[in-house]
mmCIF file of C-alpha atoms in Angstrom:
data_model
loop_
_atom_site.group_PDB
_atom_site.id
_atom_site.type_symbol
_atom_site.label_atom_id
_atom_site.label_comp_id
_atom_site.label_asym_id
_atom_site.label_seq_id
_atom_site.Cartn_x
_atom_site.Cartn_y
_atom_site.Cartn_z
ATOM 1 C CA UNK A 1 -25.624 241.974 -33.631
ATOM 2 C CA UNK A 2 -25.446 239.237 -36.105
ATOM 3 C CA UNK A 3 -21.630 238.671 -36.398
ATOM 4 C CA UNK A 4 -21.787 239.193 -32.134
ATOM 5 C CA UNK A 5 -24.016 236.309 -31.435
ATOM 6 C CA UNK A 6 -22.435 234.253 -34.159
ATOM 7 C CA UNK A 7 -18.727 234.459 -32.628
ATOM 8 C CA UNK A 8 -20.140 233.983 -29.165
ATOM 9 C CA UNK A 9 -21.848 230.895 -30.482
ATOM 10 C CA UNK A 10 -18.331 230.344 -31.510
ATOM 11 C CA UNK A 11 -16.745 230.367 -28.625
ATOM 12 C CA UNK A 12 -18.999 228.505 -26.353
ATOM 13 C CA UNK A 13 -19.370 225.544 -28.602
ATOM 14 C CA UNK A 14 -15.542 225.427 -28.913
ATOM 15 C CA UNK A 15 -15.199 224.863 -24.898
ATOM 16 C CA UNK A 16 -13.765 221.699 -23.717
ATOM 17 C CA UNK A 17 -14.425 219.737 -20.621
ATOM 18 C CA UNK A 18 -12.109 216.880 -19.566
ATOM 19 C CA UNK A 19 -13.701 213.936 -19.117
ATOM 20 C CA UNK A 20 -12.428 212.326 -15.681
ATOM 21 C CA UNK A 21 -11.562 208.436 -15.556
ATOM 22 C CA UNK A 22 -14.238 207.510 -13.217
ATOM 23 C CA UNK A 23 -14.981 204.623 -11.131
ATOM 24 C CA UNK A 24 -18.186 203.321 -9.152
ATOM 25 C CA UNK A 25 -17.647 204.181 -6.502
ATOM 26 C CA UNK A 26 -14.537 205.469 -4.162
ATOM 27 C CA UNK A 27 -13.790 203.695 -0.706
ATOM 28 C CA UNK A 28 -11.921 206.582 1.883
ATOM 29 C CA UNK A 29 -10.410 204.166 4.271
ATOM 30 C CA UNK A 30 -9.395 206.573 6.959
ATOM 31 C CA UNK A 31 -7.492 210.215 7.607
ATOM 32 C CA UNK A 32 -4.141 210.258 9.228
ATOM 33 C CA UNK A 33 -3.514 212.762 12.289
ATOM 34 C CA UNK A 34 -0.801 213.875 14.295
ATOM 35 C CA UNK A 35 -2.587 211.732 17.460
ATOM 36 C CA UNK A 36 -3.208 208.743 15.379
ATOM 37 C CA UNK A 37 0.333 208.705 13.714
ATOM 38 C CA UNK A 38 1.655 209.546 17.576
ATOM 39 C CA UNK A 39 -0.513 206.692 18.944
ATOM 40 C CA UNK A 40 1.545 204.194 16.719
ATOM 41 C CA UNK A 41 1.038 201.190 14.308
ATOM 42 C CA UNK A 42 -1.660 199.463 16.118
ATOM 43 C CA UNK A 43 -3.848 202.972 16.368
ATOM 44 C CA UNK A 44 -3.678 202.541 12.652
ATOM 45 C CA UNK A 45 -4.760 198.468 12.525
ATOM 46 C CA UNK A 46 -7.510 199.200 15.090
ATOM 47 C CA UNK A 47 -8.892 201.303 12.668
ATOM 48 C CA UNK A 48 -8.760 199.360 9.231
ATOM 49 C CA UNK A 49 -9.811 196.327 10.903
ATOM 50 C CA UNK A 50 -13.116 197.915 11.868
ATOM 51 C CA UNK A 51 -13.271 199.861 8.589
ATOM 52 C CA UNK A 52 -12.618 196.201 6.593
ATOM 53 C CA UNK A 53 -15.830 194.772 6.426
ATOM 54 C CA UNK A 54 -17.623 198.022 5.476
ATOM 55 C CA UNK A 55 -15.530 198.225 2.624
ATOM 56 C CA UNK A 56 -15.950 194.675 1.615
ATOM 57 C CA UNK A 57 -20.147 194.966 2.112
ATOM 58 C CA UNK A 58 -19.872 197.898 -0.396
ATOM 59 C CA UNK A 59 -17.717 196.372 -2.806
ATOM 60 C CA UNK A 60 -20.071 193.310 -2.804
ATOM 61 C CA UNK A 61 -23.415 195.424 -3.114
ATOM 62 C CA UNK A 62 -21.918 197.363 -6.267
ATOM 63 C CA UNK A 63 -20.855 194.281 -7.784
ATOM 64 C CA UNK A 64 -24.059 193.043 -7.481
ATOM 65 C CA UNK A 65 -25.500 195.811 -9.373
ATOM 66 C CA UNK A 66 -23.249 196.068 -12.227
ATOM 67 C CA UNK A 67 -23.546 192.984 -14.908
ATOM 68 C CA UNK A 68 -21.441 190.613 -14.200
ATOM 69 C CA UNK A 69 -20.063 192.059 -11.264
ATOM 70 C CA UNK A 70 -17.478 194.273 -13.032
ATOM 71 C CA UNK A 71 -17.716 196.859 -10.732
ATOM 72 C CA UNK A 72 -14.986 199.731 -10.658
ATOM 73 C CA UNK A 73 -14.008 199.927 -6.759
ATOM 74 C CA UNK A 74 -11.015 201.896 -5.694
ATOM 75 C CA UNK A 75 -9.951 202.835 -2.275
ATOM 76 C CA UNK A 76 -7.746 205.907 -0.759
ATOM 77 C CA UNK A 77 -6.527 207.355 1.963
ATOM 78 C CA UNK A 78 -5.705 210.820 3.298
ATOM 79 C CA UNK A 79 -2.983 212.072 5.240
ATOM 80 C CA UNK A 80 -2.946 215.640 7.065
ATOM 81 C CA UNK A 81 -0.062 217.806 5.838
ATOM 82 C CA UNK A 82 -1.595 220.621 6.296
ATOM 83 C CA UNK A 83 -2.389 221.440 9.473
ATOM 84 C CA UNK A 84 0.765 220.271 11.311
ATOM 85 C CA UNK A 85 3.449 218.161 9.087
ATOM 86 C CA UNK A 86 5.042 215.102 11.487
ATOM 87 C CA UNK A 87 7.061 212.361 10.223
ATOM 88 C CA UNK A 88 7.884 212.129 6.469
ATOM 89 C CA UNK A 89 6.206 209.853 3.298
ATOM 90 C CA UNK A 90 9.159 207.809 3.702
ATOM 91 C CA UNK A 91 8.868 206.653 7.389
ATOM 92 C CA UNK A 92 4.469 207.111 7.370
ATOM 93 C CA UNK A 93 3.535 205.776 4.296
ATOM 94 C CA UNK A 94 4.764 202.539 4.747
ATOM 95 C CA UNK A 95 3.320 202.214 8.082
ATOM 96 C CA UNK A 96 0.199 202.906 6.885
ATOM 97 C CA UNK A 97 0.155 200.296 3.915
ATOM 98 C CA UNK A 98 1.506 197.360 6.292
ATOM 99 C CA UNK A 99 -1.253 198.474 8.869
ATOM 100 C CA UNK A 100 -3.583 197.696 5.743
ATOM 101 C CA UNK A 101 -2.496 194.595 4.611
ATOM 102 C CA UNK A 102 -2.734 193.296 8.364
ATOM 103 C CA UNK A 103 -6.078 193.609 7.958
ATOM 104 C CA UNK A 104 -6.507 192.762 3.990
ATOM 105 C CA UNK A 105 -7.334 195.975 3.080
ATOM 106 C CA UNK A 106 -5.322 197.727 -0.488
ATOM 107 C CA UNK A 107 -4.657 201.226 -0.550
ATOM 108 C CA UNK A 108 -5.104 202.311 -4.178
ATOM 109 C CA UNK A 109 -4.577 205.559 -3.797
ATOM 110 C CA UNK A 110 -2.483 208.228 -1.159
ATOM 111 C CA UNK A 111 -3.265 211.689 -1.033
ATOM 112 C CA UNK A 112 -1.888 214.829 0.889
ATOM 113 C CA UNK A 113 -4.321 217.044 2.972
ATOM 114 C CA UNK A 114 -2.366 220.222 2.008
ATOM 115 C CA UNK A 115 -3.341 219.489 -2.048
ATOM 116 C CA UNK A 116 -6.613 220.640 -1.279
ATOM 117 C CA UNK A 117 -5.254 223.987 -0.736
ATOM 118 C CA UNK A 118 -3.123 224.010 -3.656
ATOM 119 C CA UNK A 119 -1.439 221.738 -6.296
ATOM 120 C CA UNK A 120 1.250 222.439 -8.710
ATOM 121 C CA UNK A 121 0.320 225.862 -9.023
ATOM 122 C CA UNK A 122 -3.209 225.396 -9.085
ATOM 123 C CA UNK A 123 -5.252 226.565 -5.802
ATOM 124 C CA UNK A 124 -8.116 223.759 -5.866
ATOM 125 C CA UNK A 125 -9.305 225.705 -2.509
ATOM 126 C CA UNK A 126 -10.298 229.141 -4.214
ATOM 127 C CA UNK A 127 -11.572 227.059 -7.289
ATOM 128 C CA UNK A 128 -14.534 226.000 -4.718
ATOM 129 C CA UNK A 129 -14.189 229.412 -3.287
ATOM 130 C CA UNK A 130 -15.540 230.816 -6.375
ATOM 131 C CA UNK A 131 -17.976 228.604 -6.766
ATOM 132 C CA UNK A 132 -19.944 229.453 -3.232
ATOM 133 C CA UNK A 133 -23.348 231.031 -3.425
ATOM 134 C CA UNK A 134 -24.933 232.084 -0.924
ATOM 135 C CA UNK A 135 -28.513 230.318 0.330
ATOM 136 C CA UNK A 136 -30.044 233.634 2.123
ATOM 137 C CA UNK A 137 -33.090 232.789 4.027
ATOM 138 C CA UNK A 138 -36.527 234.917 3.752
ATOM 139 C CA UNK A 139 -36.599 238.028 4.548
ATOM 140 C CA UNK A 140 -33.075 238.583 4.797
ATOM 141 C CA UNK A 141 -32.011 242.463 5.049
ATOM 142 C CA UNK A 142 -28.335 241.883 3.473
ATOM 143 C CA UNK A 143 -27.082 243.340 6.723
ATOM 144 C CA UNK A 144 -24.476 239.924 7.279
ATOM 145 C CA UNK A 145 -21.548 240.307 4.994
ATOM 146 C CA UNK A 146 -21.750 237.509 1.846
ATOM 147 C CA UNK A 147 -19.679 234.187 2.756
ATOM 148 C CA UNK A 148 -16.730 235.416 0.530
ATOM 149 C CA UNK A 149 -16.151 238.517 2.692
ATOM 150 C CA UNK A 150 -16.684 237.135 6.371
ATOM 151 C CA UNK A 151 -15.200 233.614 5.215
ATOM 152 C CA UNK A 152 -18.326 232.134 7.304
ATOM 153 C CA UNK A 153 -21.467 230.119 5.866
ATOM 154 C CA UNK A 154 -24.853 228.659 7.337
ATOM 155 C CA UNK A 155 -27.663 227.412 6.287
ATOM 156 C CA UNK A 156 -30.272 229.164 7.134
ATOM 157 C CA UNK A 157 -31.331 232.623 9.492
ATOM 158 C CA UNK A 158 -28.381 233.744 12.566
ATOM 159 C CA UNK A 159 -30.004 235.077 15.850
ATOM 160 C CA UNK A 160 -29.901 238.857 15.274
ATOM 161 C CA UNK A 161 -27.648 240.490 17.675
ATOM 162 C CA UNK A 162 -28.852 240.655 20.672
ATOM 163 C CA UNK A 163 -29.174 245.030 21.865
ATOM 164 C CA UNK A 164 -28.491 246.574 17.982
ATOM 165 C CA UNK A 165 -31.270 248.946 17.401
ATOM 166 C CA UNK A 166 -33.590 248.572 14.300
ATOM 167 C CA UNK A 167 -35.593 251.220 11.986
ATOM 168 C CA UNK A 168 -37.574 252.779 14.075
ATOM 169 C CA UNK A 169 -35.434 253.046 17.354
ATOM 170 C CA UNK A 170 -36.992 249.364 18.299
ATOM 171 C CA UNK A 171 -33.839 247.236 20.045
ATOM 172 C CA UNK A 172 -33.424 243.530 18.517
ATOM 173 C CA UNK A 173 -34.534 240.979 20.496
ATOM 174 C CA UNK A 174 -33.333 237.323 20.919
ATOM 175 C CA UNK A 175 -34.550 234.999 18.384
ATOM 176 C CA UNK A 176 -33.037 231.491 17.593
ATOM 177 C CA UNK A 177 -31.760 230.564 14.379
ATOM 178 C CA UNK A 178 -33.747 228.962 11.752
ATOM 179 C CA UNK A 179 -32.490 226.303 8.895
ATOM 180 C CA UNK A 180 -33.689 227.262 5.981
ATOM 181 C CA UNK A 181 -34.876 223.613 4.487
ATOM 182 C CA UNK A 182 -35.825 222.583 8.117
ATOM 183 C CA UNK A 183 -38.271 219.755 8.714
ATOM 184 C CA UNK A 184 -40.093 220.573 11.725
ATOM 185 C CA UNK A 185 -37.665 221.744 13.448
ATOM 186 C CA UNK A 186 -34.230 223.363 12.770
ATOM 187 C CA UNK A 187 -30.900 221.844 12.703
ATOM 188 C CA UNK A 188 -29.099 224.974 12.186
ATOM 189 C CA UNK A 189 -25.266 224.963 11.092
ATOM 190 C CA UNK A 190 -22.533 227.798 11.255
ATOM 191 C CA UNK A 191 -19.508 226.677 9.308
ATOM 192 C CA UNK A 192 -16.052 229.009 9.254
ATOM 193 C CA UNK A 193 -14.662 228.358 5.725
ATOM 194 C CA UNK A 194 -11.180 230.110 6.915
ATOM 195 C CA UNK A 195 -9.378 232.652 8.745
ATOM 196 C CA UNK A 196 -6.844 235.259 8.075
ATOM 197 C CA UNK A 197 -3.299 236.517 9.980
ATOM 198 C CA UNK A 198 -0.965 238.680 9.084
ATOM 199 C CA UNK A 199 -2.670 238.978 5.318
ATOM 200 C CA UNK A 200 -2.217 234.652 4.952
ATOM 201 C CA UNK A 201 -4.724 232.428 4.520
ATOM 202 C CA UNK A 202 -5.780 229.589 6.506
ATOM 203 C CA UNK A 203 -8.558 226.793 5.299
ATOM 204 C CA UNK A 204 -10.233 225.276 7.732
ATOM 205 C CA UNK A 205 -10.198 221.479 7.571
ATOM 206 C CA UNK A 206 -13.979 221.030 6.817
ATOM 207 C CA UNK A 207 -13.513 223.526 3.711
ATOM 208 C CA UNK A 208 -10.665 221.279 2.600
ATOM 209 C CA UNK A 209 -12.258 218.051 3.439
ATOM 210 C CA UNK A 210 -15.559 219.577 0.586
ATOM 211 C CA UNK A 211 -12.543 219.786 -1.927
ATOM 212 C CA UNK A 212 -11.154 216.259 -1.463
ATOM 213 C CA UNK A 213 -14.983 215.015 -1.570
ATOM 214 C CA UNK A 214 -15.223 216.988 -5.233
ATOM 215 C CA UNK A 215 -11.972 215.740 -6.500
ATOM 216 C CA UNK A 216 -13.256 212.426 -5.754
ATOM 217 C CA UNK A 217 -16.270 212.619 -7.253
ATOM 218 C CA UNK A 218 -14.685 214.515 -10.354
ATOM 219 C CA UNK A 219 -16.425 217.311 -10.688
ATOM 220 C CA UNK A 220 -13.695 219.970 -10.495
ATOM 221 C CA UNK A 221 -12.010 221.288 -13.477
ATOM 222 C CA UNK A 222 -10.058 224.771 -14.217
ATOM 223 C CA UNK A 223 -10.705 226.503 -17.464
ATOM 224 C CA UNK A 224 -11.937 223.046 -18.554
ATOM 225 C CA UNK A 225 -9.121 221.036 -17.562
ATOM 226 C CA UNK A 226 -8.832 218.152 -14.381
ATOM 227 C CA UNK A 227 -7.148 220.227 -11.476
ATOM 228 C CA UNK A 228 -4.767 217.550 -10.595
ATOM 229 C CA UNK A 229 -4.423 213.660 -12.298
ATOM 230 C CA UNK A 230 -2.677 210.953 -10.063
ATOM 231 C CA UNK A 231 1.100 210.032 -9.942
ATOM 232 C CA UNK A 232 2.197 206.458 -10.041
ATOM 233 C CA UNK A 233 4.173 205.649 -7.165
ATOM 234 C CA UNK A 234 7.541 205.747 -7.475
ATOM 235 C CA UNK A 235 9.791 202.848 -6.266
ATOM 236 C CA UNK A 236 11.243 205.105 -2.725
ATOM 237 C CA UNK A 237 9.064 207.642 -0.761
ATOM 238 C CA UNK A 238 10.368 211.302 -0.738
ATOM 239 C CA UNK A 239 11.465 212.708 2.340
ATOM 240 C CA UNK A 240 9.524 215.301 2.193
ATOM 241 C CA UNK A 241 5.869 215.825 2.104
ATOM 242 C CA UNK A 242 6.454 218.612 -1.285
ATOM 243 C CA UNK A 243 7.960 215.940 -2.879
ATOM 244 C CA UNK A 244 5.404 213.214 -2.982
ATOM 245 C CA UNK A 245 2.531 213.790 -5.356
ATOM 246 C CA UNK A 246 -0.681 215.282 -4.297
ATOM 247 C CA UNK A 247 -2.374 212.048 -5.394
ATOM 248 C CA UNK A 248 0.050 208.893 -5.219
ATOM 249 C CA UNK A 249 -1.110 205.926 -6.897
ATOM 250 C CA UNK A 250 -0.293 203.554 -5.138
ATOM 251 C CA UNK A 251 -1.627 200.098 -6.914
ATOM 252 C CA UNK A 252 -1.256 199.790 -10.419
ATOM 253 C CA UNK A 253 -4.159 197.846 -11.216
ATOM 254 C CA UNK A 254 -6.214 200.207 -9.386
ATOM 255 C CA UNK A 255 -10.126 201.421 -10.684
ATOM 256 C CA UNK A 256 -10.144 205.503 -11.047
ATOM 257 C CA UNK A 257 -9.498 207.682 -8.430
ATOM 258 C CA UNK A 258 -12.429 209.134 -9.143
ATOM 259 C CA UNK A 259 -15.950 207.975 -8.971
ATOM 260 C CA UNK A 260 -19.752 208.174 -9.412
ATOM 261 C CA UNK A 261 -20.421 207.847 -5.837
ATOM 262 C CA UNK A 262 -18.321 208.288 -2.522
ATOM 263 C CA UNK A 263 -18.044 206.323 0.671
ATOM 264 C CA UNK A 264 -16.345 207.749 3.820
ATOM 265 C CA UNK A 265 -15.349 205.342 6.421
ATOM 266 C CA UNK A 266 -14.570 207.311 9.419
ATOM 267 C CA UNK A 267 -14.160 207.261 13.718
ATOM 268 C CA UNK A 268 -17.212 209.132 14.754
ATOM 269 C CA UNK A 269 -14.771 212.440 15.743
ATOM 270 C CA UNK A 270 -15.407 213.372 12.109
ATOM 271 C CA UNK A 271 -19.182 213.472 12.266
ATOM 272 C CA UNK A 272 -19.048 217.336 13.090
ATOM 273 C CA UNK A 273 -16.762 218.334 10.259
ATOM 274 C CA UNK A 274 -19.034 215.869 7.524
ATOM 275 C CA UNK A 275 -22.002 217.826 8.752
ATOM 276 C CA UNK A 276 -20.286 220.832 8.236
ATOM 277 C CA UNK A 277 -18.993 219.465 4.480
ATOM 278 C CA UNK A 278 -22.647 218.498 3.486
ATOM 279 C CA UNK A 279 -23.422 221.890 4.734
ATOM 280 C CA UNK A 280 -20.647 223.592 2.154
ATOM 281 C CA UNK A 281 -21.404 221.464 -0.578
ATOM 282 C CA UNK A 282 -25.142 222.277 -0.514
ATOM 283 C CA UNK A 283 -24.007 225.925 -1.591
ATOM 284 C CA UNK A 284 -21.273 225.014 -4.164
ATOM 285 C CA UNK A 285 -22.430 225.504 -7.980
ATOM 286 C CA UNK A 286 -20.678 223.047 -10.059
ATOM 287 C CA UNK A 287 -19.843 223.575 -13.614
ATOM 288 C CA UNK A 288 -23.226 222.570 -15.283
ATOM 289 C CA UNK A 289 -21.238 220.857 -18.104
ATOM 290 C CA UNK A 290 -19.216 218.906 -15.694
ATOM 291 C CA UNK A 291 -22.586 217.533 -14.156
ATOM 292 C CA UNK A 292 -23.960 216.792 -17.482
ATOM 293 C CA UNK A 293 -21.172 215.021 -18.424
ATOM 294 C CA UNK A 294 -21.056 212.583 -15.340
ATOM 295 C CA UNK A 295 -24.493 212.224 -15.686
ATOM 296 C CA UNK A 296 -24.598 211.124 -19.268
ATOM 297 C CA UNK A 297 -21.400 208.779 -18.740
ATOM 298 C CA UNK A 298 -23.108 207.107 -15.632
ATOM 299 C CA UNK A 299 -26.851 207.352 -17.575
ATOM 300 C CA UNK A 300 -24.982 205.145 -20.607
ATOM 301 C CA UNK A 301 -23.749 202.577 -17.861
ATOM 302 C CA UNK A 302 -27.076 201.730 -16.258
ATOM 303 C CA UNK A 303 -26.867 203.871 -13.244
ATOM 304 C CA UNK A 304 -29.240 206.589 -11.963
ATOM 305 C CA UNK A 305 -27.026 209.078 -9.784
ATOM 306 C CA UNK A 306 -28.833 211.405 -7.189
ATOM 307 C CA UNK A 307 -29.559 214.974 -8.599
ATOM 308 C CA UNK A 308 -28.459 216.620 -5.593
ATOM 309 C CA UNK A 309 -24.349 216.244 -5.238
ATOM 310 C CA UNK A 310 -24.328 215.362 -1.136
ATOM 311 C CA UNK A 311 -26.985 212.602 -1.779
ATOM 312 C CA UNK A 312 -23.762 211.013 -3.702
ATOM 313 C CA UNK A 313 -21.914 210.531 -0.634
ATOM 314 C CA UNK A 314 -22.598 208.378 1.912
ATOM 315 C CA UNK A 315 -20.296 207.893 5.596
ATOM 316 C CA UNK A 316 -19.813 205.165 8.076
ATOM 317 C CA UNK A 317 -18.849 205.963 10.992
ATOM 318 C CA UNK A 318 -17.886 203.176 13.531
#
C-alpha cells in the first residue's frame, strides 16, 4: 500500500496546468449571421455604433479599478461557420473590420463559430460534454435519461407525462415544472445540447456559444494543455473558412484573448440562447486546478472574482 500511495502521490503532483495569458476583461462586440452578413455593410455599422459606447463605459470602469489605469481590455468578434457557411474570410472579414473602424471600435480578435465544435484535432465541444453533471431535483426517480444520453438539460423538475401510469396503477397527472434554485416562483429552462442524423452530430448553437464563453474566460484545457492559442493574422484572408485560424488575432498590440471576466454585447434576439448558456454553464464542472489557478493569478492582482463561473459574465443587450 505504501509504494501505491507513494507513486500516486507521484503522479498527481507531477500534473501540469497551462497557465492562460489572461486579460481583465474580454469585450464580444457582436456575432455574424447569414441575415446580418445578407443585410449588408450598414446592418453591420448599425450594430457597432450602438455597441460603441458600452464598450468604451466598460473599458473606462476597469481602468478605473486597476492602478493606474493599466487595465488589460481586449475585444472579439464571432462569426457563424457553423451553421450555414456564406461568403468567405477574404470578402467578410474585411467588411466587418471597416464596419468597426466607422464607428471607432478595434477588433482584437476574430474567431470561427465552427471552432467550438472542433479545432485542429481537438473537439472543444465534447471537452464540455464531459464535463456536464447533472443538477437532479428532489425526489427525482431516475426515470429521465442523464443529459449525456438524451442530449437535453434543465434546471430543475419536467411535468411528468401526462396519462403514464405509476406504482400502484395510479395515472400521472399534470403538474408544472419546477426550477430547482427558484425564488418564489419558477423560471424553468429546457435546453437541447444537440441532435443526431444519420449517426452525425449536430451542436446546437447555445451549447457552442457555453464553449466560446469558457475559452474566453480560460478555463478549458485538455490533459492539461490550452485547447487552442490564437494565430496572428496573416497579411491576406484565406478563401476558405478551414483555412483561417480558429482564433485570428487580429491587432498586434492586443491584451489576451482571454480574461478574468466577460462582457457580451448583443441585439436582444440572443437573450434566449444566453439564458439557455447560463443555464449550461451552471452544470459544467471545471477542472478545480484550472479555477484555482485563475483565482490565485487574479487574487495576486487585486481582484476578487465571483465564485460561481456565470456571475463572471455579464451581457448588454441593446
Amino acid at each position: 500500500m505504501t509504494s501505491v500511495n507513494a507513486t500516486f502521490g507521484e503522479v498527481a503532483a507531477e500534473r501540469r496546468i497551462a497557465s492562460a495569458p489572461l486579460s481583465h476583461v474580454s469585450i464580444e462586440l457582436g456575432h455574424l449571421y447569414m441575415e446580418d452578413f445578407e443585410a449588408g455593410p450598414e446592418r453591420l455599422r448599425e450594430q457597432f455604433r450602438r455597441v460603441a459606447p458600452w464598450a468604451g463605459t466598460v473599458r473606462s470602469s476597469w481602468q478605473d479599478r486597476i492602478p493606474g489605469g493599466r487595465a488589460r481590455v481586449s475585444t472579439c468578434f464571432l462569426i457563424d461557420d457553423y451553421f450555414s457557411k456564406f461568403s468567405t474570410p477574404a470578402e467578410l472579414v474585411p467588411m466587418v473590420l471597416d464596419a468597426a473602424a466607422d464607428c471607432d471600435l478595434t477588433i482584437d480578435y476574430i474567431a470561427r463559430e465552427s471552432a467550438c465544435a472542433e479545432s485542429d484535432g481537438i473537439e472543444l465541444a465534447r471537452l464540455v460534454e464531459d464535463r456536464l453533471v447533472n443538477d437532479p431535483p428532489p425526489d427525482t426517480n431516475g426515470s429521465r435519461p442523464p443529459v449525456k444520453e438524451s442530449g437535453w438539460l434543465c434546471n430543475g423538475a419536467r411535468s411528468p407525462q401526462v396519462g403514464t401510469v405509476q406504482a400502484m396503477g395510479k395515472a400521472n397527472r399534470w403538474a408544472p415544472p419546477l426550477q430547482n434554485a427558484k425564488r418564489g416562483h419558477s423560471i424553468f429552462v429546457d435546453v437541447e445540447l444537440w441532435d443526431e442524423n444519420g449517426g452525425k452530430r449536430t451542436w446546437s448553437c447555445p451549447f457552442l456559444a457555453a464553449v466560446w464563453q469558457l475559452l474566453r474566460l480560460g478555463l478549458l484545457r485538455t490533459d492539461g494543455r490550452l485547447p487552442l492559442r490564437p494565430v496572428m493574422r496573416e497579411d491576406a484572408f484565406p478563401d476558405d473558412w478551414e483555412s483561417l485560424p480558429a482564433v485570428m488575432q487580429l491587432n498586434p498590440a492586443a491584451a489576451p484573448f482571454s480574461a478574468y471576466t466577460t462582457l457580451s454585447v448583443l441585439s436582444p434576439r440572443f437573450l434566449p440562447v444566453e439564458l439557455a448558456v447560463r443555464t449550461i454553464l451552471s452544470q459544467v464542472a471545471v477542472d478545480g486546478d484550472v479555477l484555482k489557478q485563475v483565482v490565485a493569478r487574479s487574487g495576486g492582482e487585486g481582484i476578487r472574482l465571483e465564485e460561481e463561473l456565470v456571475d463572471r459574465i455579464s451581457y448588454v443587450f441593446t
